[in-house]
PDB file of C-alpha atoms in Angstrom:
ATOM      1  CA  MET I 127     -38.411  -0.942  55.166  1.00 92.00           C
ATOM      2  CA  ASN I 128     -40.343   0.827  52.417  1.00 96.00           C
ATOM      3  CA  HIS I 129     -39.174   4.163  51.065  1.00 98.00           C
ATOM      4  CA  ALA I 130     -40.667   6.923  48.946  1.00 98.00           C
ATOM      5  CA  VAL I 131     -38.113   9.003  47.048  1.00 98.00           C
ATOM      6  CA  MET I 132     -39.671  12.250  45.840  1.00 98.00           C
ATOM      7  CA  ILE I 133     -37.898  13.862  42.897  1.00 98.00           C
ATOM      8  CA  MET I 134     -38.538  17.537  42.221  1.00 98.00           C
ATOM      9  CA  GLY I 135     -37.291  17.936  38.687  1.00 97.00           C
ATOM     10  CA  PHE I 136     -36.982  20.066  35.588  1.00 96.00           C
ATOM     11  CA  GLY I 137     -35.165  20.072  32.259  1.00 95.00           C
ATOM     12  CA  ASP I 138     -32.703  17.239  31.619  1.00 96.00           C
ATOM     13  CA  ASP I 139     -34.002  13.955  33.055  1.00 97.00           C
ATOM     14  CA  ARG I 140     -30.863  11.832  32.640  1.00 97.00           C
ATOM     15  CA  ILE I 141     -29.538  12.195  36.206  1.00 98.00           C
ATOM     16  CA  ALA I 142     -32.947  11.338  37.671  1.00 98.00           C
ATOM     17  CA  GLN I 143     -33.143   8.203  35.511  1.00 98.00           C
ATOM     18  CA  ARG I 144     -29.660   7.135  36.643  1.00 98.00           C
ATOM     19  CA  THR I 145     -30.748   7.676  40.267  1.00 98.00           C
ATOM     20  CA  ILE I 146     -33.746   5.414  39.695  1.00 98.00           C
ATOM     21  CA  ASP I 147     -31.457   2.820  38.097  1.00 98.00           C
ATOM     22  CA  ILE I 148     -29.132   2.782  41.131  1.00 98.00           C
ATOM     23  CA  LEU I 149     -31.886   2.608  43.766  1.00 98.00           C
ATOM     24  CA  ASP I 150     -34.246   0.395  41.754  1.00 98.00           C
ATOM     25  CA  ASN I 151     -35.760  -1.956  44.347  1.00 98.00           C
ATOM     26  CA  LYS I 152     -39.192  -3.314  45.264  1.00 97.00           C
ATOM     27  CA  HIS I 153     -38.897  -1.509  48.623  1.00 97.00           C
ATOM     28  CA  ILE I 154     -38.216   1.894  47.030  1.00 98.00           C
ATOM     29  CA  ASP I 155     -40.871   3.821  45.106  1.00 98.00           C
ATOM     30  CA  PHE I 156     -40.316   7.054  43.203  1.00 98.00           C
ATOM     31  CA  PHE I 157     -42.620  10.056  43.084  1.00 98.00           C
ATOM     32  CA  ILE I 158     -42.054  12.612  40.360  1.00 98.00           C
ATOM     33  CA  HIS I 159     -42.955  16.273  40.126  1.00 98.00           C
ATOM     34  CA  TRP I 160     -41.640  17.729  36.870  1.00 98.00           C
ATOM     35  CA  ASP I 161     -41.749  21.484  36.371  1.00 97.00           C
ATOM     36  CA  LYS I 162     -44.728  22.339  34.173  1.00 97.00           C
ATOM     37  CA  LYS I 163     -42.501  24.396  31.863  1.00 95.00           C
ATOM     38  CA  PHE I 164     -40.786  21.211  30.685  1.00 97.00           C
ATOM     39  CA  GLN I 165     -41.951  18.082  28.908  1.00 96.00           C
ATOM     40  CA  LEU I 166     -42.795  15.307  31.348  1.00 97.00           C
ATOM     41  CA  PRO I 167     -40.232  12.482  31.097  1.00 97.00           C
ATOM     42  CA  HIS I 168     -41.157   8.819  31.085  1.00 96.00           C
ATOM     43  CA  PHE I 169     -38.956   7.096  33.634  1.00 98.00           C
ATOM     44  CA  LYS I 170     -38.330   3.355  33.678  1.00 98.00           C
ATOM     45  CA  SER I 171     -37.545   0.827  36.397  1.00 98.00           C
ATOM     46  CA  LYS I 172     -37.456  -2.927  36.865  1.00 98.00           C
ATOM     47  CA  TYR I 173     -38.634  -3.207  40.464  1.00 98.00           C
ATOM     48  CA  SER I 174     -39.550   0.235  41.812  1.00 98.00           C
ATOM     49  CA  ARG I 175     -42.963   1.731  41.209  1.00 97.00           C
ATOM     50  CA  ILE I 176     -43.025   5.221  39.726  1.00 98.00           C
ATOM     51  CA  PHE I 177     -45.809   7.723  40.406  1.00 97.00           C
ATOM     52  CA  TYR I 178     -46.315  11.137  38.827  1.00 98.00           C
ATOM     53  CA  CYS I 179     -47.974  14.182  40.382  1.00 97.00           C
ATOM     54  CA  ARG I 180     -51.231  14.924  38.593  1.00 95.00           C
ATOM     55  CA  ASN I 181     -51.012  18.642  39.318  1.00 96.00           C
ATOM     56  CA  ARG I 182     -47.781  20.025  37.889  1.00 97.00           C
ATOM     57  CA  ILE I 183     -46.586  23.428  39.084  1.00 96.00           C
ATOM     58  CA  ASP I 184     -44.824  26.085  37.021  1.00 95.00           C
ATOM     59  CA  VAL I 185     -41.949  26.408  39.486  1.00 95.00           C
ATOM     60  CA  LYS I 186     -40.172  29.728  39.850  1.00 93.00           C
ATOM     61  CA  TRP I 187     -36.918  29.989  41.751  1.00 89.00           C
ATOM     62  CA  GLY I 188     -37.136  31.338  45.289  1.00 90.00           C
ATOM     63  CA  GLN I 189     -40.914  31.539  45.304  1.00 92.00           C
ATOM     64  CA  TYR I 190     -43.862  29.793  46.924  1.00 95.00           C
ATOM     65  CA  THR I 191     -44.233  27.609  43.830  1.00 95.00           C
ATOM     66  CA  GLU I 192     -41.264  25.558  45.078  1.00 96.00           C
ATOM     67  CA  ILE I 193     -43.175  24.762  48.255  1.00 97.00           C
ATOM     68  CA  GLN I 194     -46.301  24.011  46.231  1.00 97.00           C
ATOM     69  CA  ALA I 195     -44.380  21.443  44.161  1.00 97.00           C
ATOM     70  CA  GLU I 196     -42.986  19.920  47.337  1.00 98.00           C
ATOM     71  CA  LYS I 197     -46.496  19.640  48.794  1.00 98.00           C
ATOM     72  CA  GLU I 198     -47.810  18.088  45.575  1.00 98.00           C
ATOM     73  CA  LEU I 199     -45.224  15.348  46.006  1.00 98.00           C
ATOM     74  CA  LEU I 200     -46.214  14.808  49.638  1.00 98.00           C
ATOM     75  CA  HIS I 201     -49.906  14.700  48.690  1.00 97.00           C
ATOM     76  CA  THR I 202     -49.149  12.085  46.030  1.00 97.00           C
ATOM     77  CA  VAL I 203     -47.246   9.991  48.574  1.00 97.00           C
ATOM     78  CA  GLU I 204     -50.124  10.267  51.038  1.00 95.00           C
ATOM     79  CA  GLU I 205     -52.690   9.329  48.384  1.00 93.00           C
ATOM     80  CA  ASN I 206     -50.712   6.198  47.584  1.00 88.00           C
ATOM     81  CA  ASN I 207     -51.551   4.787  51.045  1.00 79.00           C
ATOM     82  CA  ASN I 208     -48.513   2.553  51.214  1.00 76.00           C
ATOM     83  CA  ASP I 209     -47.419   3.471  54.762  1.00 87.00           C
ATOM     84  CA  TYR I 210     -43.854   4.315  53.813  1.00 96.00           C
ATOM     85  CA  ASP I 211     -41.305   4.041  56.586  1.00 97.00           C
ATOM     86  CA  TYR I 212     -39.338   6.971  55.126  1.00 98.00           C
ATOM     87  CA  VAL I 213     -39.944   9.764  52.666  1.00 98.00           C
ATOM     88  CA  HIS I 214     -37.038  11.587  50.983  1.00 98.00           C
ATOM     89  CA  LEU I 215     -37.012  14.810  48.970  1.00 98.00           C
ATOM     90  CA  ILE I 216     -34.318  15.232  46.321  1.00 98.00           C
ATOM     91  CA  SER I 217     -33.889  17.225  43.136  1.00 97.00           C
ATOM     92  CA  SER I 218     -33.380  15.844  39.647  1.00 97.00           C
ATOM     93  CA  SER I 219     -29.716  16.865  39.855  1.00 97.00           C
ATOM     94  CA  ASP I 220     -29.008  14.847  43.023  1.00 97.00           C
ATOM     95  CA  ILE I 221     -27.363  11.432  42.909  1.00 98.00           C
ATOM     96  CA  PRO I 222     -27.454   8.642  45.517  1.00 98.00           C
ATOM     97  CA  LEU I 223     -24.394   7.755  47.553  1.00 98.00           C
ATOM     98  CA  PHE I 224     -26.005   4.577  48.929  1.00 98.00           C
ATOM     99  CA  THR I 225     -26.549   1.338  47.073  1.00 97.00           C
ATOM    100  CA  SER I 226     -30.179   0.207  47.155  1.00 96.00           C
ATOM    101  CA  ASN I 227     -29.786  -2.465  49.854  1.00 96.00           C
ATOM    102  CA  TYR I 228     -27.745  -0.141  52.061  1.00 97.00           C
ATOM    103  CA  PHE I 229     -30.351   2.585  51.489  1.00 98.00           C
ATOM    104  CA  ILE I 230     -33.234   0.376  52.590  1.00 97.00           C
ATOM    105  CA  ASN I 231     -31.683  -0.468  55.954  1.00 95.00           C
ATOM    106  CA  TYR I 232     -29.656   2.630  56.852  1.00 97.00           C
ATOM    107  CA  PHE I 233     -32.216   4.983  58.359  1.00 98.00           C
ATOM    108  CA  THR I 234     -33.164   4.820  62.053  1.00 97.00           C
ATOM    109  CA  LYS I 235     -33.988   8.362  63.239  1.00 97.00           C
ATOM    110  CA  ASP I 236     -37.403  10.026  62.945  1.00 98.00           C
ATOM    111  CA  ALA I 237     -36.054  12.839  60.790  1.00 98.00           C
ATOM    112  CA  TYR I 238     -32.918  13.958  58.974  1.00 98.00           C
ATOM    113  CA  ILE I 239     -33.359  17.707  58.611  1.00 97.00           C
ATOM    114  CA  GLY I 240     -30.768  20.469  58.770  1.00 95.00           C
ATOM    115  CA  TYR I 241     -31.636  23.358  61.110  1.00 94.00           C
ATOM    116  CA  LYS I 242     -29.939  26.719  61.319  1.00 88.00           C
ATOM    117  CA  HIS I 243     -30.786  29.583  63.681  1.00 80.00           C
ATOM    118  CA  PRO I 244     -29.695  32.675  61.766  1.00 71.00           C
ATOM    119  CA  ASN I 245     -31.282  35.392  63.936  1.00 67.00           C
ATOM    120  CA  LEU I 246     -30.459  37.771  61.108  1.00 66.00           C
ATOM    121  CA  PRO I 247     -32.857  40.477  59.898  1.00 73.00           C
ATOM    122  CA  ARG I 248     -32.033  39.708  56.260  1.00 79.00           C
ATOM    123  CA  VAL I 249     -33.212  36.106  56.719  1.00 85.00           C
ATOM    124  CA  GLU I 250     -36.358  37.089  58.599  1.00 89.00           C
ATOM    125  CA  LYS I 251     -37.205  39.517  55.789  1.00 91.00           C
ATOM    126  CA  ARG I 252     -37.667  36.524  53.486  1.00 93.00           C
ATOM    127  CA  LEU I 253     -40.948  35.860  55.294  1.00 93.00           C
ATOM    128  CA  SER I 254     -41.820  39.119  57.033  1.00 93.00           C
ATOM    129  CA  PHE I 255     -41.826  41.227  53.863  1.00 94.00           C
ATOM    130  CA  TYR I 256     -44.486  40.981  51.157  1.00 94.00           C
ATOM    131  CA  TYR I 257     -43.144  39.976  47.723  1.00 94.00           C
ATOM    132  CA  PRO I 258     -45.715  40.405  44.895  1.00 92.00           C
ATOM    133  CA  ILE I 259     -43.652  38.299  42.472  1.00 87.00           C
ATOM    134  CA  SER I 260     -45.685  35.126  42.031  1.00 81.00           C
ATOM    135  CA  ARG I 261     -45.709  35.468  38.230  1.00 78.00           C
ATOM    136  CA  VAL I 262     -42.157  36.776  37.821  1.00 82.00           C
ATOM    137  CA  ASP I 263     -38.926  34.796  37.436  1.00 84.00           C
ATOM    138  CA  VAL I 264     -36.578  36.792  39.664  1.00 85.00           C
ATOM    139  CA  ARG I 265     -33.481  34.612  39.356  1.00 80.00           C
ATOM    140  CA  ASN I 266     -31.771  37.267  37.211  1.00 80.00           C
ATOM    141  CA  LYS I 267     -33.782  40.190  38.555  1.00 86.00           C
ATOM    142  CA  LEU I 268     -32.419  40.633  42.056  1.00 84.00           C
ATOM    143  CA  TRP I 269     -32.621  44.389  41.505  1.00 91.00           C
ATOM    144  CA  LEU I 270     -36.394  43.918  41.696  1.00 92.00           C
ATOM    145  CA  ILE I 271     -36.039  42.190  45.083  1.00 91.00           C
ATOM    146  CA  LYS I 272     -34.054  45.196  46.342  1.00 93.00           C
ATOM    147  CA  ILE I 273     -36.823  47.574  45.251  1.00 95.00           C
ATOM    148  CA  ILE I 274     -39.442  45.380  46.944  1.00 93.00           C
ATOM    149  CA  LYS I 275     -37.430  45.316  50.178  1.00 93.00           C
ATOM    150  CA  ILE I 276     -37.052  49.099  50.187  1.00 95.00           C
ATOM    151  CA  THR I 277     -40.808  49.485  49.679  1.00 95.00           C
ATOM    152  CA  ASN I 278     -41.502  47.115  52.572  1.00 94.00           C
ATOM    153  CA  TYR I 279     -39.098  49.068  54.793  1.00 92.00           C
ATOM    154  CA  ILE I 280     -40.853  52.326  53.942  1.00 94.00           C
ATOM    155  CA  PHE I 281     -44.292  50.962  54.824  1.00 91.00           C
ATOM    156  CA  GLY I 282     -43.065  49.040  57.891  1.00 92.00           C
ATOM    157  CA  ILE I 283     -44.377  45.676  56.666  1.00 94.00           C
ATOM    158  CA  ASN I 284     -43.933  42.775  59.110  1.00 92.00           C
ATOM    159  CA  ARG I 285     -46.011  39.696  58.306  1.00 92.00           C
ATOM    160  CA  LEU I 286     -43.898  37.510  60.575  1.00 87.00           C
ATOM    161  CA  LYS I 287     -45.047  39.062  63.849  1.00 80.00           C
ATOM    162  CA  ASN I 288     -43.624  36.908  66.652  1.00 77.00           C
ATOM    163  CA  LYS I 289     -42.970  33.746  64.667  1.00 80.00           C
ATOM    164  CA  LYS I 290     -39.456  32.367  65.043  1.00 82.00           C
ATOM    165  CA  VAL I 291     -37.637  31.675  61.789  1.00 87.00           C
ATOM    166  CA  LYS I 292     -35.849  28.374  61.364  1.00 89.00           C
ATOM    167  CA  MET I 293     -33.929  27.652  58.189  1.00 91.00           C
ATOM    168  CA  GLY I 294     -31.796  25.038  56.505  1.00 93.00           C
ATOM    169  CA  PRO I 295     -31.598  22.918  53.346  1.00 94.00           C
ATOM    170  CA  GLN I 296     -34.785  22.295  51.396  1.00 95.00           C
ATOM    171  CA  TRP I 297     -33.908  18.604  51.019  1.00 97.00           C
ATOM    172  CA  PHE I 298     -34.851  16.187  53.806  1.00 98.00           C
ATOM    173  CA  THR I 299     -35.623  12.657  54.946  1.00 98.00           C
ATOM    174  CA  ILE I 300     -38.472  12.004  57.399  1.00 98.00           C
ATOM    175  CA  LYS I 301     -40.487   9.055  58.606  1.00 97.00           C
ATOM    176  CA  GLY I 302     -43.661   8.647  56.605  1.00 96.00           C
ATOM    177  CA  LYS I 303     -45.858   9.237  59.640  1.00 96.00           C
ATOM    178  CA  TYR I 304     -44.870  12.923  59.632  1.00 97.00           C
ATOM    179  CA  VAL I 305     -46.136  13.626  56.114  1.00 97.00           C
ATOM    180  CA  SER I 306     -49.584  14.550  57.446  1.00 96.00           C
ATOM    181  CA  GLN I 307     -48.066  17.048  59.895  1.00 97.00           C
ATOM    182  CA  VAL I 308     -46.222  18.802  57.081  1.00 98.00           C
ATOM    183  CA  LEU I 309     -49.339  18.918  54.904  1.00 97.00           C
ATOM    184  CA  SER I 310     -51.519  20.282  57.727  1.00 97.00           C
ATOM    185  CA  PHE I 311     -49.002  22.996  58.614  1.00 96.00           C
ATOM    186  CA  ASP I 312     -50.329  26.529  58.041  1.00 94.00           C
ATOM    187  CA  ASP I 313     -48.021  27.792  55.309  1.00 94.00           C
ATOM    188  CA  SER I 314     -49.796  31.109  54.673  1.00 93.00           C
ATOM    189  CA  ILE I 315     -46.694  33.049  55.771  1.00 93.00           C
ATOM    190  CA  PHE I 316     -44.807  31.447  52.869  1.00 94.00           C
ATOM    191  CA  LYS I 317     -47.145  32.827  50.235  1.00 93.00           C
ATOM    192  CA  ASN I 318     -45.636  35.969  48.706  1.00 92.00           C
ATOM    193  CA  SER I 319     -42.340  35.195  50.443  1.00 93.00           C
ATOM    194  CA  PHE I 320     -38.839  34.998  48.963  1.00 93.00           C
ATOM    195  CA  LEU I 321     -36.557  31.939  49.400  1.00 92.00           C
ATOM    196  CA  GLY I 322     -39.109  30.416  51.757  1.00 92.00           C
ATOM    197  CA  ASP I 323     -38.200  26.920  50.554  1.00 94.00           C
ATOM    198  CA  GLU I 324     -35.195  27.095  52.905  1.00 93.00           C
ATOM    199  CA  GLU I 325     -37.459  27.583  55.920  1.00 94.00           C
ATOM    200  CA  PHE I 326     -40.531  25.486  55.125  1.00 96.00           C
ATOM    201  CA  ILE I 327     -39.702  21.983  56.404  1.00 97.00           C
ATOM    202  CA  GLN I 328     -37.808  23.385  59.399  1.00 96.00           C
ATOM    203  CA  MET I 329     -40.843  25.392  60.532  1.00 94.00           C
ATOM    204  CA  ALA I 330     -43.334  22.651  59.654  1.00 97.00           C
ATOM    205  CA  LEU I 331     -41.466  20.121  61.843  1.00 97.00           C
ATOM    206  CA  PRO I 332     -39.991  22.222  64.671  1.00 94.00           C
ATOM    207  CA  GLN I 333     -39.907  19.319  67.137  1.00 96.00           C
ATOM    208  CA  PHE I 334     -36.774  17.894  65.519  1.00 96.00           C
ATOM    209  CA  ASP I 335     -34.743  21.079  65.905  1.00 94.00           C
ATOM    210  CA  PRO I 336     -31.792  20.277  68.226  1.00 91.00           C
ATOM    211  CA  GLU I 337     -31.668  23.995  69.136  1.00 85.00           C
ATOM    212  CA  VAL I 338     -27.889  23.952  68.846  1.00 84.00           C
ATOM    213  CA  GLU I 339     -25.698  25.022  65.970  1.00 82.00           C
ATOM    214  CA  VAL I 340     -24.043  22.223  63.994  1.00 84.00           C
ATOM    215  CA  THR I 341     -21.011  22.387  61.736  1.00 84.00           C
ATOM    216  CA  ASP I 342     -22.740  21.125  58.586  1.00 91.00           C
ATOM    217  CA  ILE I 343     -26.531  21.416  58.357  1.00 93.00           C
ATOM    218  CA  ASN I 344     -26.511  19.619  54.997  1.00 94.00           C
ATOM    219  CA  ALA I 345     -24.804  16.615  56.571  1.00 95.00           C
ATOM    220  CA  GLU I 346     -27.587  16.612  59.176  1.00 96.00           C
ATOM    221  CA  ALA I 347     -29.941  16.032  56.228  1.00 97.00           C
ATOM    222  CA  LEU I 348     -27.542  13.341  54.882  1.00 97.00           C
ATOM    223  CA  ARG I 349     -26.694  15.473  51.849  1.00 97.00           C
ATOM    224  CA  TYR I 350     -23.159  15.957  50.546  1.00 97.00           C
ATOM    225  CA  ILE I 351     -22.901  19.506  49.246  1.00 96.00           C
ATOM    226  CA  LYS I 352     -19.940  21.767  48.572  1.00 93.00           C
ATOM    227  CA  TRP I 353     -20.330  25.515  48.272  1.00 88.00           C
ATOM    228  CA  VAL I 354     -18.500  27.737  45.790  1.00 86.00           C
ATOM    229  CA  GLY I 355     -18.342  31.365  44.702  1.00 72.00           C
ATOM    230  CA  LYS I 356     -17.740  34.598  46.578  1.00 66.00           C
ATOM    231  CA  GLY I 357     -19.167  34.055  50.024  1.00 61.00           C
ATOM    232  CA  LYS I 358     -19.901  30.477  48.845  1.00 63.00           C
ATOM    233  CA  PRO I 359     -23.550  31.057  47.929  1.00 69.00           C
ATOM    234  CA  HIS I 360     -23.897  28.313  45.291  1.00 81.00           C
ATOM    235  CA  PRO I 361     -23.695  24.504  45.463  1.00 89.00           C
ATOM    236  CA  LYS I 362     -20.839  23.093  43.425  1.00 93.00           C
ATOM    237  CA  THR I 363     -21.728  21.007  40.375  1.00 96.00           C
ATOM    238  CA  PHE I 364     -19.675  17.829  40.688  1.00 97.00           C
ATOM    239  CA  SER I 365     -17.889  16.720  37.506  1.00 97.00           C
ATOM    240  CA  VAL I 366     -15.977  13.641  36.391  1.00 96.00           C
ATOM    241  CA  LYS I 367     -12.950  15.176  38.141  1.00 97.00           C
ATOM    242  CA  ASP I 368     -14.765  14.549  41.445  1.00 97.00           C
ATOM    243  CA  VAL I 369     -15.562  10.862  40.841  1.00 97.00           C
ATOM    244  CA  LYS I 370     -12.770   9.602  43.121  1.00 97.00           C
ATOM    245  CA  GLU I 371     -13.981  11.864  45.927  1.00 97.00           C
ATOM    246  CA  LEU I 372     -17.587  10.729  45.542  1.00 98.00           C
ATOM    247  CA  LYS I 373     -16.635   7.049  45.302  1.00 97.00           C
ATOM    248  CA  LYS I 374     -15.087   7.220  48.771  1.00 97.00           C
ATOM    249  CA  LEU I 375     -18.433   8.340  50.178  1.00 97.00           C
ATOM    250  CA  ILE I 376     -20.500   5.390  48.911  1.00 98.00           C
ATOM    251  CA  ASN I 377     -22.335   3.657  51.791  1.00 98.00           C
ATOM    252  CA  THR I 378     -20.937   5.984  54.451  1.00 97.00           C
ATOM    253  CA  LYS I 379     -22.974   8.827  56.001  1.00 95.00           C
ATOM    254  CA  TYR I 380     -24.400  10.726  53.015  1.00 98.00           C
ATOM    255  CA  ALA I 381     -27.525   9.445  51.264  1.00 98.00           C
ATOM    256  CA  PHE I 382     -27.282  11.865  48.330  1.00 98.00           C
ATOM    257  CA  ALA I 383     -24.815  14.241  46.704  1.00 98.00           C
ATOM    258  CA  ARG I 384     -25.880  17.562  45.247  1.00 95.00           C
ATOM    259  CA  LYS I 385     -25.484  18.425  42.485  1.00 93.00           C
ATOM    260  CA  VAL I 386     -24.590  16.706  39.174  1.00 97.00           C
ATOM    261  CA  SER I 387     -25.356  17.525  35.549  1.00 96.00           C
ATOM    262  CA  ASP I 388     -23.189  14.996  33.679  1.00 97.00           C
ATOM    263  CA  PRO I 389     -24.552  11.396  33.687  1.00 96.00           C
ATOM    264  CA  LEU I 390     -20.968  10.097  33.360  1.00 97.00           C
ATOM    265  CA  VAL I 391     -20.399  11.124  36.971  1.00 97.00           C
ATOM    266  CA  ILE I 392     -22.974   8.748  38.429  1.00 97.00           C
ATOM    267  CA  ASP I 393     -22.000   6.030  35.921  1.00 96.00           C
ATOM    268  CA  ARG I 394     -18.363   6.149  37.026  1.00 97.00           C
ATOM    269  CA  VAL I 395     -19.136   6.487  40.730  1.00 97.00           C
ATOM    270  CA  PHE I 396     -21.141   3.244  40.568  1.00 96.00           C
ATOM    271  CA  ASP I 397     -19.168   1.389  37.898  1.00 89.00           C
TER     272      ASP I 397
END
């Protein structure tokens, strides 16, 4: 089987290079979108081919630019015309938990996507409200989001109409034949949205939604993620203290772990 691993990256490129080193194989190609704010790295491999997105996006957290970067990767895969059996989206801080040969032969389903059915007004407001923040980094300006929400409430804005919101992790694995469906999906509702990246793939490929709640939606996407903080809103950054835990997961049921910032972690997991 042939695989396309799409890396959506920024900043430090060391984890992404280690990921390429581990999965380096003639049946696995890598596609790179590197945030326009950062210098484009030059990745190396022995066997894998590496492709770079021509159009780099200035990605801003929680905004439509994340979806744009994702679509640039998918466009680049499609333009390559290699008929990939599977396409995977990861970030530059994700590490593999499969060896390359295990990776090539593991996948059998049409899609590995996590779906959640929140039915919560606060989640629907991510898409139904209008957020004029396309040029603003709001990561540390959540007070601005509150003001925008209040304004939308006052004017009774509802862009969602009768569309049903599906959500889950941004990261996914799908058969290559579904790339065209994702790219042809009308994503206009995601423009001027907030945190729409957690709804995009789920709404673009609704046919794979099991319509039942699962215990771990990240595991459904074959991602190993732990959540920390009050209310557990943030993914844990695995450190060298977690190497033993991660080692036990190699070639089991998780394709990738999220997230890692220290290259020693992946080195010791695969030593």
